[in-house]
Short mmCIF file of N, CA and C in Angstrom, two decimals:
data_model
loop_
_atom_site.label_atom_id
_atom_site.label_comp_id
_atom_site.label_asym_id
_atom_site.label_seq_id
_atom_site.Cartn_x
_atom_site.Cartn_y
_atom_site.Cartn_z
N UNK A 1 408.12 201.88 -45.23
CA UNK A 1 407.54 202.56 -46.29
C UNK A 1 407.31 201.95 -47.60
N UNK A 2 408.21 201.15 -48.37
CA UNK A 2 407.91 199.79 -48.72
C UNK A 2 406.67 199.85 -49.02
N UNK A 3 406.00 199.32 -48.42
CA UNK A 3 404.67 198.03 -48.76
C UNK A 3 403.33 199.39 -48.16
N UNK A 4 403.40 201.01 -48.55
CA UNK A 4 402.06 202.12 -47.95
C UNK A 4 401.38 201.61 -49.09
N UNK A 5 401.46 200.82 -50.59
CA UNK A 5 400.63 200.58 -51.68
C UNK A 5 399.68 199.37 -51.30
N UNK A 6 400.83 198.42 -50.36
CA UNK A 6 400.11 197.36 -49.90
C UNK A 6 398.89 197.37 -49.51
N UNK A 7 399.63 198.07 -48.04
CA UNK A 7 398.40 198.34 -46.67
C UNK A 7 397.41 198.77 -47.17
N UNK A 8 397.20 200.15 -48.16
CA UNK A 8 397.14 201.05 -48.96
C UNK A 8 395.59 200.50 -49.15
N UNK A 9 396.26 199.64 -49.93
CA UNK A 9 395.24 198.35 -51.39
C UNK A 9 394.43 197.11 -50.18
N UNK A 10 395.48 197.25 -48.52
CA UNK A 10 394.40 196.27 -48.02
C UNK A 10 393.02 197.04 -47.49
N UNK A 11 393.43 198.14 -47.18
CA UNK A 11 392.78 198.81 -46.44
C UNK A 11 391.69 198.38 -46.91
N UNK A 12 391.13 199.14 -47.96
CA UNK A 12 390.09 199.93 -49.30
C UNK A 12 390.08 198.33 -49.52
N UNK A 13 390.56 196.88 -49.78
CA UNK A 13 389.24 195.63 -50.06
C UNK A 13 388.77 196.30 -48.30
N UNK A 14 389.27 195.38 -47.25
CA UNK A 14 388.66 195.72 -46.95
C UNK A 14 387.51 196.62 -46.32
N UNK A 15 387.50 197.59 -46.24
CA UNK A 15 386.11 198.64 -46.28
C UNK A 15 385.65 198.45 -47.36
N UNK A 16 385.76 197.89 -48.47
CA UNK A 16 384.32 197.67 -49.39
C UNK A 16 383.73 196.75 -48.69
N UNK A 17 384.02 195.77 -47.90
CA UNK A 17 383.14 195.19 -48.46
C UNK A 17 381.78 195.31 -47.17
N UNK A 18 382.17 196.38 -46.06
CA UNK A 18 380.61 197.44 -45.61
C UNK A 18 379.96 197.88 -46.34
N UNK A 19 381.11 199.07 -47.62
CA UNK A 19 380.37 199.33 -48.59
C UNK A 19 379.12 198.90 -49.31
N UNK A 20 379.77 197.90 -50.19
CA UNK A 20 379.13 196.86 -50.21
C UNK A 20 378.18 196.10 -50.08
N UNK A 21 377.75 195.67 -48.75
CA UNK A 21 376.85 194.71 -48.42
C UNK A 21 375.63 195.48 -47.58
N UNK A 22 376.33 196.29 -46.52
CA UNK A 22 375.34 198.30 -45.33
C UNK A 22 374.60 198.16 -46.41
N UNK A 23 374.13 198.62 -47.89
CA UNK A 23 373.13 199.45 -47.99
C UNK A 23 372.15 198.41 -48.92
N UNK A 24 372.01 197.51 -49.06
CA UNK A 24 371.21 196.68 -49.56
C UNK A 24 370.90 195.84 -48.57
N UNK A 25 371.03 195.90 -46.91
CA UNK A 25 370.48 195.25 -45.84
C UNK A 25 369.68 196.23 -45.76
N UNK A 26 370.63 197.85 -45.69
CA UNK A 26 369.70 198.49 -45.38
C UNK A 26 367.99 199.17 -45.83
N UNK A 27 368.16 199.01 -47.30
CA UNK A 27 367.14 198.68 -47.74
C UNK A 27 366.67 197.93 -48.08
N UNK A 28 366.69 196.38 -46.72
CA UNK A 28 365.35 195.69 -47.01
C UNK A 28 365.49 195.87 -45.48
N UNK A 29 366.03 196.40 -44.77
CA UNK A 29 365.15 196.82 -43.51
C UNK A 29 364.56 197.73 -42.96
N UNK A 30 364.75 198.74 -44.58
CA UNK A 30 363.70 200.11 -44.45
C UNK A 30 362.01 199.18 -45.43
N UNK A 31 362.73 198.39 -46.44
CA UNK A 31 360.99 198.16 -46.54
C UNK A 31 360.47 197.29 -46.07
N UNK A 32 361.33 197.02 -45.28
CA UNK A 32 360.54 195.28 -44.44
C UNK A 32 359.35 196.51 -42.76
N UNK A 33 360.01 195.20 -42.63
CA UNK A 33 358.85 195.12 -41.23
C UNK A 33 359.76 196.58 -39.89
N UNK A 34 361.35 196.72 -40.56
CA UNK A 34 361.59 197.98 -39.53
C UNK A 34 362.06 198.83 -39.80
N UNK A 35 362.07 199.63 -41.14
CA UNK A 35 362.10 201.14 -40.61
C UNK A 35 362.93 201.88 -40.62
N UNK A 36 362.92 203.05 -41.20
CA UNK A 36 364.08 203.75 -40.52
C UNK A 36 364.51 203.63 -39.41
N UNK A 37 363.41 202.94 -37.90
CA UNK A 37 364.62 202.61 -36.64
C UNK A 37 364.62 201.80 -37.06
N UNK A 38 364.59 200.67 -37.22
CA UNK A 38 365.83 199.35 -37.75
C UNK A 38 366.22 199.53 -38.46
N UNK A 39 366.40 200.77 -39.64
CA UNK A 39 367.73 201.31 -40.00
C UNK A 39 368.67 201.61 -39.12
N UNK A 40 367.81 203.00 -37.62
CA UNK A 40 369.52 203.07 -37.35
C UNK A 40 369.42 202.31 -36.61
N UNK A 41 369.03 200.99 -35.78
CA UNK A 41 369.66 200.14 -35.02
C UNK A 41 370.78 198.87 -35.71
N UNK A 42 369.87 198.60 -36.64
CA UNK A 42 370.96 198.01 -37.45
C UNK A 42 372.62 198.55 -37.55
N UNK A 43 372.43 199.93 -37.86
CA UNK A 43 373.61 200.90 -37.76
C UNK A 43 374.61 200.91 -36.44
N UNK A 44 373.49 201.56 -36.26
CA UNK A 44 373.68 201.46 -34.10
C UNK A 44 374.33 199.97 -33.82
N UNK A 45 374.17 199.42 -34.11
CA UNK A 45 375.36 197.50 -33.93
C UNK A 45 375.95 197.78 -34.79
N UNK A 46 377.04 198.13 -35.65
CA UNK A 46 378.35 198.02 -36.11
C UNK A 46 378.68 198.60 -35.93
N UNK A 47 377.79 200.51 -35.44
CA UNK A 47 379.00 201.49 -34.90
C UNK A 47 379.63 200.01 -33.87
N UNK A 48 378.87 199.78 -32.55
CA UNK A 48 379.01 199.51 -31.57
C UNK A 48 379.98 197.92 -31.93
N UNK A 49 380.00 197.40 -32.89
CA UNK A 49 380.70 196.06 -32.72
C UNK A 49 382.17 196.80 -33.38
N UNK A 50 382.03 198.01 -34.57
CA UNK A 50 383.74 198.41 -34.77
C UNK A 50 383.89 198.98 -33.49
N UNK A 51 383.93 199.22 -32.93
CA UNK A 51 384.66 199.77 -32.05
C UNK A 51 384.56 198.63 -31.08
N UNK A 52 383.98 197.59 -30.50
CA UNK A 52 384.13 196.77 -29.57
C UNK A 52 385.84 196.10 -30.68
N UNK A 53 385.37 195.85 -31.31
CA UNK A 53 386.54 194.99 -32.61
C UNK A 53 388.77 195.88 -32.18
N UNK A 54 387.75 197.27 -32.08
CA UNK A 54 388.71 198.28 -32.13
C UNK A 54 389.52 197.96 -30.36
N UNK A 55 388.58 198.35 -29.91
CA UNK A 55 388.74 197.42 -27.92
C UNK A 55 389.57 196.87 -28.07
N UNK A 56 389.32 195.34 -28.45
CA UNK A 56 389.29 194.72 -28.40
C UNK A 56 390.74 194.85 -28.97
N UNK A 57 391.58 194.70 -29.98
CA UNK A 57 392.82 194.90 -30.74
C UNK A 57 393.81 195.92 -29.43
N UNK A 58 393.25 196.34 -29.26
CA UNK A 58 394.00 197.00 -28.49
C UNK A 58 394.28 196.63 -27.56
N UNK A 59 393.42 196.59 -26.11
CA UNK A 59 393.60 195.36 -25.11
C UNK A 59 394.12 194.62 -25.16
N UNK A 60 394.56 194.02 -26.10
CA UNK A 60 394.80 192.77 -27.26
C UNK A 60 396.85 192.74 -26.67
N UNK A 61 396.92 194.19 -27.53
CA UNK A 61 398.12 194.87 -28.37
C UNK A 61 398.85 195.09 -27.48
N UNK A 62 398.35 195.77 -26.65
CA UNK A 62 398.72 196.91 -25.03
C UNK A 62 398.08 196.71 -23.96
N UNK A 63 397.81 195.98 -23.54
CA UNK A 63 396.89 195.48 -21.82
C UNK A 63 396.28 196.44 -21.87
N UNK A 64 395.98 196.51 -20.45
CA UNK A 64 395.16 197.04 -19.69
C UNK A 64 395.94 198.61 -19.28
N UNK A 65 396.43 198.93 -20.42
CA UNK A 65 397.84 200.13 -19.65
C UNK A 65 396.78 201.08 -21.13
N UNK A 66 396.50 202.08 -20.12
CA UNK A 66 396.19 203.36 -21.04
C UNK A 66 396.37 204.53 -21.71
N UNK A 67 398.03 204.74 -21.21
CA UNK A 67 399.31 206.26 -21.80
C UNK A 67 400.12 205.21 -22.53
N UNK A 68 399.49 204.30 -23.87
CA UNK A 68 400.19 203.80 -24.42
C UNK A 68 400.14 204.64 -25.88
N UNK A 69 400.87 205.16 -26.19
CA UNK A 69 400.02 205.07 -28.56
C UNK A 69 400.44 204.25 -29.04
N UNK A 70 399.08 203.60 -29.35
CA UNK A 70 398.52 202.14 -29.91
C UNK A 70 398.97 202.58 -32.51
#
């Protein structure tokens, strides 16, 4: 419990990277040849990448056991 401030700061620091970079990238995609469809594909790819990282971390820490609290 004594590290709650540090851990919260790390979470905000890591999440700010995505918040600061994805908006300009989306703007370039929309203004370029991709349009809104390209932006939707970009968002979908990022969602799949995030899900893959979370799943890989869970499998690394708990193995292939499904009924484990992570």
